[in-house]
PDB file of C-alpha atoms in Angstrom:
ATOM      1  CA  MET A 112       0.000   0.000   0.000  1.00 93.00           C
ATOM      2  CA  LYS A 113       1.439   3.362  -1.009  1.00 96.00           C
ATOM      3  CA  ILE A 114       1.700   5.959   1.715  1.00 97.00           C
ATOM      4  CA  ARG A 115       3.047   9.485   1.849  1.00 97.00           C
ATOM      5  CA  VAL A 116       4.760  10.944   4.905  1.00 98.00           C
ATOM      6  CA  TYR A 117       4.921  14.759   5.035  1.00 97.00           C
ATOM      7  CA  VAL A 118       7.646  16.146   7.249  1.00 97.00           C
ATOM      8  CA  SER A 119       7.502  19.875   7.930  1.00 96.00           C
ATOM      9  CA  LEU A 120       9.345  22.214  10.251  1.00 96.00           C
ATOM     10  CA  LYS A 121       7.287  23.214  13.280  1.00 97.00           C
ATOM     11  CA  GLU A 122       5.815  26.707  13.382  1.00 93.00           C
ATOM     12  CA  GLY A 123       8.423  29.150  14.600  1.00 93.00           C
ATOM     13  CA  VAL A 124      11.430  27.088  13.542  1.00 96.00           C
ATOM     14  CA  LEU A 125      13.554  29.088  11.110  1.00 96.00           C
ATOM     15  CA  ASP A 126      13.706  27.677   7.593  1.00 96.00           C
ATOM     16  CA  PRO A 127      16.907  29.028   5.977  1.00 96.00           C
ATOM     17  CA  GLN A 128      16.313  27.114   2.741  1.00 96.00           C
ATOM     18  CA  GLY A 129      12.849  28.646   2.446  1.00 97.00           C
ATOM     19  CA  LYS A 130      14.239  32.117   3.155  1.00 97.00           C
ATOM     20  CA  ALA A 131      16.899  31.674   0.471  1.00 97.00           C
ATOM     21  CA  ILE A 132      14.289  30.533  -2.056  1.00 97.00           C
ATOM     22  CA  GLY A 133      12.103  33.513  -1.157  1.00 97.00           C
ATOM     23  CA  HIS A 134      14.966  35.943  -1.778  1.00 97.00           C
ATOM     24  CA  ALA A 135      15.911  34.234  -5.031  1.00 97.00           C
ATOM     25  CA  LEU A 136      12.314  34.320  -6.317  1.00 97.00           C
ATOM     26  CA  ASN A 137      12.125  37.990  -5.406  1.00 97.00           C
ATOM     27  CA  SER A 138      15.303  38.686  -7.404  1.00 97.00           C
ATOM     28  CA  LEU A 139      13.773  36.814 -10.345  1.00 97.00           C
ATOM     29  CA  GLY A 140      10.822  39.217 -10.365  1.00 96.00           C
ATOM     30  CA  PHE A 141       8.261  37.380  -8.232  1.00 96.00           C
ATOM     31  CA  GLN A 142       7.350  40.237  -5.913  1.00 94.00           C
ATOM     32  CA  GLY A 143       5.126  40.324  -2.861  1.00 94.00           C
ATOM     33  CA  LEU A 144       5.629  36.735  -1.744  1.00 95.00           C
ATOM     34  CA  GLY A 145       4.816  35.856   1.835  1.00 94.00           C
ATOM     35  CA  GLU A 146       6.626  33.185   3.793  1.00 94.00           C
ATOM     36  CA  VAL A 147       8.267  30.348   1.875  1.00 97.00           C
ATOM     37  CA  ARG A 148       8.727  26.965   3.598  1.00 97.00           C
ATOM     38  CA  VAL A 149      10.420  23.907   2.178  1.00 97.00           C
ATOM     39  CA  ASN A 150       9.194  20.543   3.407  1.00 97.00           C
ATOM     40  CA  ARG A 151      10.030  16.941   2.730  1.00 96.00           C
ATOM     41  CA  VAL A 152       7.724  14.223   1.470  1.00 97.00           C
ATOM     42  CA  VAL A 153       8.660  10.564   1.623  1.00 97.00           C
ATOM     43  CA  ASP A 154       6.684   8.190  -0.605  1.00 96.00           C
ATOM     44  CA  LEU A 155       6.816   4.587   0.541  1.00 96.00           C
ATOM     45  CA  ASP A 156       5.278   1.306  -0.480  1.00 96.00           C
ATOM     46  CA  VAL A 157       4.551  -0.609   2.731  1.00 95.00           C
ATOM     47  CA  PRO A 158       3.194  -4.112   3.165  1.00 95.00           C
ATOM     48  CA  ALA A 159      -0.147  -3.670   4.998  1.00 93.00           C
ATOM     49  CA  ASP A 160      -3.596  -5.211   4.869  1.00 92.00           C
ATOM     50  CA  ASP A 161      -5.602  -2.027   5.284  1.00 94.00           C
ATOM     51  CA  SER A 162      -5.203   1.757   5.413  1.00 95.00           C
ATOM     52  CA  SER A 163      -5.117   2.039   9.184  1.00 96.00           C
ATOM     53  CA  ALA A 164      -2.287  -0.523   9.426  1.00 96.00           C
ATOM     54  CA  ALA A 165      -0.419   1.324   6.671  1.00 96.00           C
ATOM     55  CA  ILE A 166      -0.844   4.670   8.453  1.00 97.00           C
ATOM     56  CA  ALA A 167       0.285   3.172  11.774  1.00 97.00           C
ATOM     57  CA  LYS A 168       3.389   1.832  10.052  1.00 96.00           C
ATOM     58  CA  GLY A 169       4.064   5.225   8.453  1.00 97.00           C
ATOM     59  CA  GLU A 170       3.785   6.951  11.815  1.00 97.00           C
ATOM     60  CA  ALA A 171       6.164   4.448  13.399  1.00 97.00           C
ATOM     61  CA  MET A 172       8.684   5.051  10.609  1.00 97.00           C
ATOM     62  CA  ALA A 173       8.310   8.827  10.974  1.00 97.00           C
ATOM     63  CA  ARG A 174       9.034   8.611  14.696  1.00 97.00           C
ATOM     64  CA  ALA A 175      11.924   6.178  14.199  1.00 97.00           C
ATOM     65  CA  LEU A 176      13.733   7.874  11.353  1.00 97.00           C
ATOM     66  CA  LEU A 177      11.946  10.195   8.954  1.00 97.00           C
ATOM     67  CA  ALA A 178      11.185  13.144  11.231  1.00 97.00           C
ATOM     68  CA  ASN A 179      13.156  14.889  13.937  1.00 97.00           C
ATOM     69  CA  GLU A 180      10.328  15.443  16.407  1.00 96.00           C
ATOM     70  CA  VAL A 181      12.223  18.173  18.250  1.00 97.00           C
ATOM     71  CA  ILE A 182      11.839  20.573  15.340  1.00 97.00           C
ATOM     72  CA  GLU A 183       9.566  18.775  12.859  1.00 97.00           C
ATOM     73  CA  ASP A 184       5.952  17.650  12.581  1.00 97.00           C
ATOM     74  CA  TYR A 185       4.807  14.776  10.408  1.00 98.00           C
ATOM     75  CA  SER A 186       1.591  13.523   8.912  1.00 97.00           C
ATOM     76  CA  VAL A 187       0.833  10.326   7.029  1.00 97.00           C
ATOM     77  CA  GLU A 188      -1.737   9.645   4.326  1.00 96.00           C
ATOM     78  CA  VAL A 189      -2.561   6.717   2.094  1.00 96.00           C
ATOM     79  CA  VAL A 190      -2.187   7.577  -1.588  1.00 93.00           C
ATOM     80  CA  ALA A 191      -3.121   4.278  -3.277  1.00 77.00           C
TER      81      ALA A 191
ATOM     82  CA  MET B 191      -3.188  32.789  -1.685  1.00 93.00           C
ATOM     83  CA  LYS B 192      -1.342  29.766  -0.343  1.00 96.00           C
ATOM     84  CA  ILE B 193      -0.014  27.330  -2.909  1.00 97.00           C
ATOM     85  CA  ARG B 194       2.017  24.164  -2.688  1.00 97.00           C
ATOM     86  CA  VAL B 195       4.567  23.133  -5.301  1.00 98.00           C
ATOM     87  CA  TYR B 196       5.517  19.437  -5.328  1.00 97.00           C
ATOM     88  CA  VAL B 197       8.860  18.676  -6.905  1.00 97.00           C
ATOM     89  CA  SER B 198       9.608  15.013  -7.517  1.00 96.00           C
ATOM     90  CA  LEU B 199      12.312  13.147  -9.379  1.00 96.00           C
ATOM     91  CA  LYS B 200      11.149  11.799 -12.730  1.00 97.00           C
ATOM     92  CA  GLU B 201      10.479   8.091 -13.044  1.00 93.00           C
ATOM     93  CA  GLY B 202      13.717   6.244 -13.674  1.00 93.00           C
ATOM     94  CA  VAL B 203      15.956   8.850 -12.077  1.00 96.00           C
ATOM     95  CA  LEU B 204      17.921   7.287  -9.237  1.00 96.00           C
ATOM     96  CA  ASP B 205      17.062   8.633  -5.769  1.00 96.00           C
ATOM     97  CA  PRO B 206      20.072   7.913  -3.521  1.00 96.00           C
ATOM     98  CA  GLN B 207      18.440   9.601  -0.503  1.00 96.00           C
ATOM     99  CA  GLY B 208      15.377   7.384  -0.889  1.00 97.00           C
ATOM    100  CA  LYS B 209      17.571   4.293  -1.261  1.00 96.00           C
ATOM    101  CA  ALA B 210      19.480   5.199   1.925  1.00 97.00           C
ATOM    102  CA  ILE B 211      16.243   5.735   3.841  1.00 97.00           C
ATOM    103  CA  GLY B 212      14.919   2.401   2.577  1.00 97.00           C
ATOM    104  CA  HIS B 213      18.037   0.594   3.807  1.00 97.00           C
ATOM    105  CA  ALA B 214      17.948   2.386   7.166  1.00 97.00           C
ATOM    106  CA  LEU B 215      14.259   1.525   7.695  1.00 97.00           C
ATOM    107  CA  ASN B 216      15.023  -2.078   6.820  1.00 97.00           C
ATOM    108  CA  SER B 217      17.787  -2.151   9.449  1.00 97.00           C
ATOM    109  CA  LEU B 218      15.342  -0.701  11.960  1.00 97.00           C
ATOM    110  CA  GLY B 219      13.010  -3.637  11.442  1.00 96.00           C
ATOM    111  CA  PHE B 220      10.599  -2.316   8.798  1.00 96.00           C
ATOM    112  CA  GLN B 221      10.779  -5.249   6.394  1.00 94.00           C
ATOM    113  CA  GLY B 222       9.290  -5.732   2.963  1.00 94.00           C
ATOM    114  CA  LEU B 223       9.249  -2.089   1.923  1.00 95.00           C
ATOM    115  CA  GLY B 224       9.009  -1.326  -1.760  1.00 93.00           C
ATOM    116  CA  GLU B 225      10.584   1.699  -3.390  1.00 94.00           C
ATOM    117  CA  VAL B 226      11.226   4.782  -1.232  1.00 97.00           C
ATOM    118  CA  ARG B 227      11.325   8.209  -2.904  1.00 97.00           C
ATOM    119  CA  VAL B 228      12.045  11.515  -1.231  1.00 97.00           C
ATOM    120  CA  ASN B 229      10.439  14.586  -2.749  1.00 97.00           C
ATOM    121  CA  ARG B 230      10.388  18.280  -2.009  1.00 96.00           C
ATOM    122  CA  VAL B 231       7.369  20.446  -1.283  1.00 97.00           C
ATOM    123  CA  VAL B 232       7.554  24.225  -1.323  1.00 97.00           C
ATOM    124  CA  ASP B 233       4.739  26.100   0.408  1.00 97.00           C
ATOM    125  CA  LEU B 234       4.360  29.682  -0.754  1.00 96.00           C
ATOM    126  CA  ASP B 235       2.024  32.555  -0.135  1.00 96.00           C
ATOM    127  CA  VAL B 236       1.591  34.335  -3.458  1.00 96.00           C
ATOM    128  CA  PRO B 237      -0.338  37.518  -4.239  1.00 95.00           C
ATOM    129  CA  ALA B 238      -3.068  36.446  -6.694  1.00 93.00           C
ATOM    130  CA  ASP B 239      -6.725  37.259  -7.312  1.00 92.00           C
ATOM    131  CA  ASP B 240      -7.909  33.755  -8.051  1.00 94.00           C
ATOM    132  CA  SER B 241      -6.725  30.137  -7.994  1.00 95.00           C
ATOM    133  CA  SER B 242      -5.848  29.947 -11.674  1.00 96.00           C
ATOM    134  CA  ALA B 243      -3.602  33.019 -11.382  1.00 96.00           C
ATOM    135  CA  ALA B 244      -1.986  31.536  -8.276  1.00 96.00           C
ATOM    136  CA  ILE B 245      -1.352  28.219 -10.036  1.00 97.00           C
ATOM    137  CA  ALA B 246       0.079  29.975 -13.102  1.00 97.00           C
ATOM    138  CA  LYS B 247       2.451  31.882 -10.814  1.00 96.00           C
ATOM    139  CA  GLY B 248       3.452  28.671  -9.039  1.00 97.00           C
ATOM    140  CA  GLU B 249       4.212  26.978 -12.349  1.00 97.00           C
ATOM    141  CA  ALA B 250       6.301  29.944 -13.473  1.00 97.00           C
ATOM    142  CA  MET B 251       8.274  29.798 -10.202  1.00 97.00           C
ATOM    143  CA  ALA B 252       8.758  26.045 -10.567  1.00 98.00           C
ATOM    144  CA  ARG B 253      10.159  26.475 -14.076  1.00 97.00           C
ATOM    145  CA  ALA B 254      12.340  29.442 -13.058  1.00 97.00           C
ATOM    146  CA  LEU B 255      13.833  28.080  -9.862  1.00 97.00           C
ATOM    147  CA  LEU B 256      12.105  25.391  -7.838  1.00 97.00           C
ATOM    148  CA  ALA B 257      12.433  22.409 -10.155  1.00 97.00           C
ATOM    149  CA  ASN B 258      15.214  21.142 -12.381  1.00 97.00           C
ATOM    150  CA  GLU B 259      13.126  20.085 -15.364  1.00 96.00           C
ATOM    151  CA  VAL B 260      15.865  17.834 -16.712  1.00 97.00           C
ATOM    152  CA  ILE B 261      15.392  15.352 -13.881  1.00 97.00           C
ATOM    153  CA  GLU B 262      12.350  16.599 -11.952  1.00 97.00           C
ATOM    154  CA  ASP B 263       8.618  16.950 -12.441  1.00 97.00           C
ATOM    155  CA  TYR B 264       6.494  19.501 -10.610  1.00 98.00           C
ATOM    156  CA  SER B 265       2.852  20.062  -9.821  1.00 97.00           C
ATOM    157  CA  VAL B 266       1.100  22.996  -8.204  1.00 97.00           C
ATOM    158  CA  GLU B 267      -2.041  23.077  -6.083  1.00 96.00           C
ATOM    159  CA  VAL B 268      -3.889  25.738  -4.114  1.00 97.00           C
ATOM    160  CA  VAL B 269      -4.115  24.897  -0.420  1.00 93.00           C
ATOM    161  CA  ALA B 270      -5.999  27.925   0.944  1.00 77.00           C
TER     162      ALA B 270
END
């Protein structure tokens, strides 16, 4: 079952990559942009019988490896 | 208007980060995983009157800076 784990910086954590992209877009002529944040998405194919088992597995993997819970939040969804 | 730009490696392009994550998850006891791919999501707040203008702006930004069209695909959606 295909799942998608979104990993995003928590509110208030500085995102230097996003800031750099914002400045670069501004220099390229895209004016008036608000905040820019760059997040990570991990697409996985997990062996699971149903969606809730797949989501539980995704959350376990996020806690174990994919997200740094000190500064990042994660969410898991089934995509197919 | 808040938009989200997904940037993903094209099919067939090797994803070493995804491979490394797959191996690490396997070592941590998550067996039987299929392919793992790591993608990038850029959340932006763009000045636009309607969704189609916001999406057009997101696509222009993806082509200009956010995606490397030689090896990456992108898609844009309005989130709020």
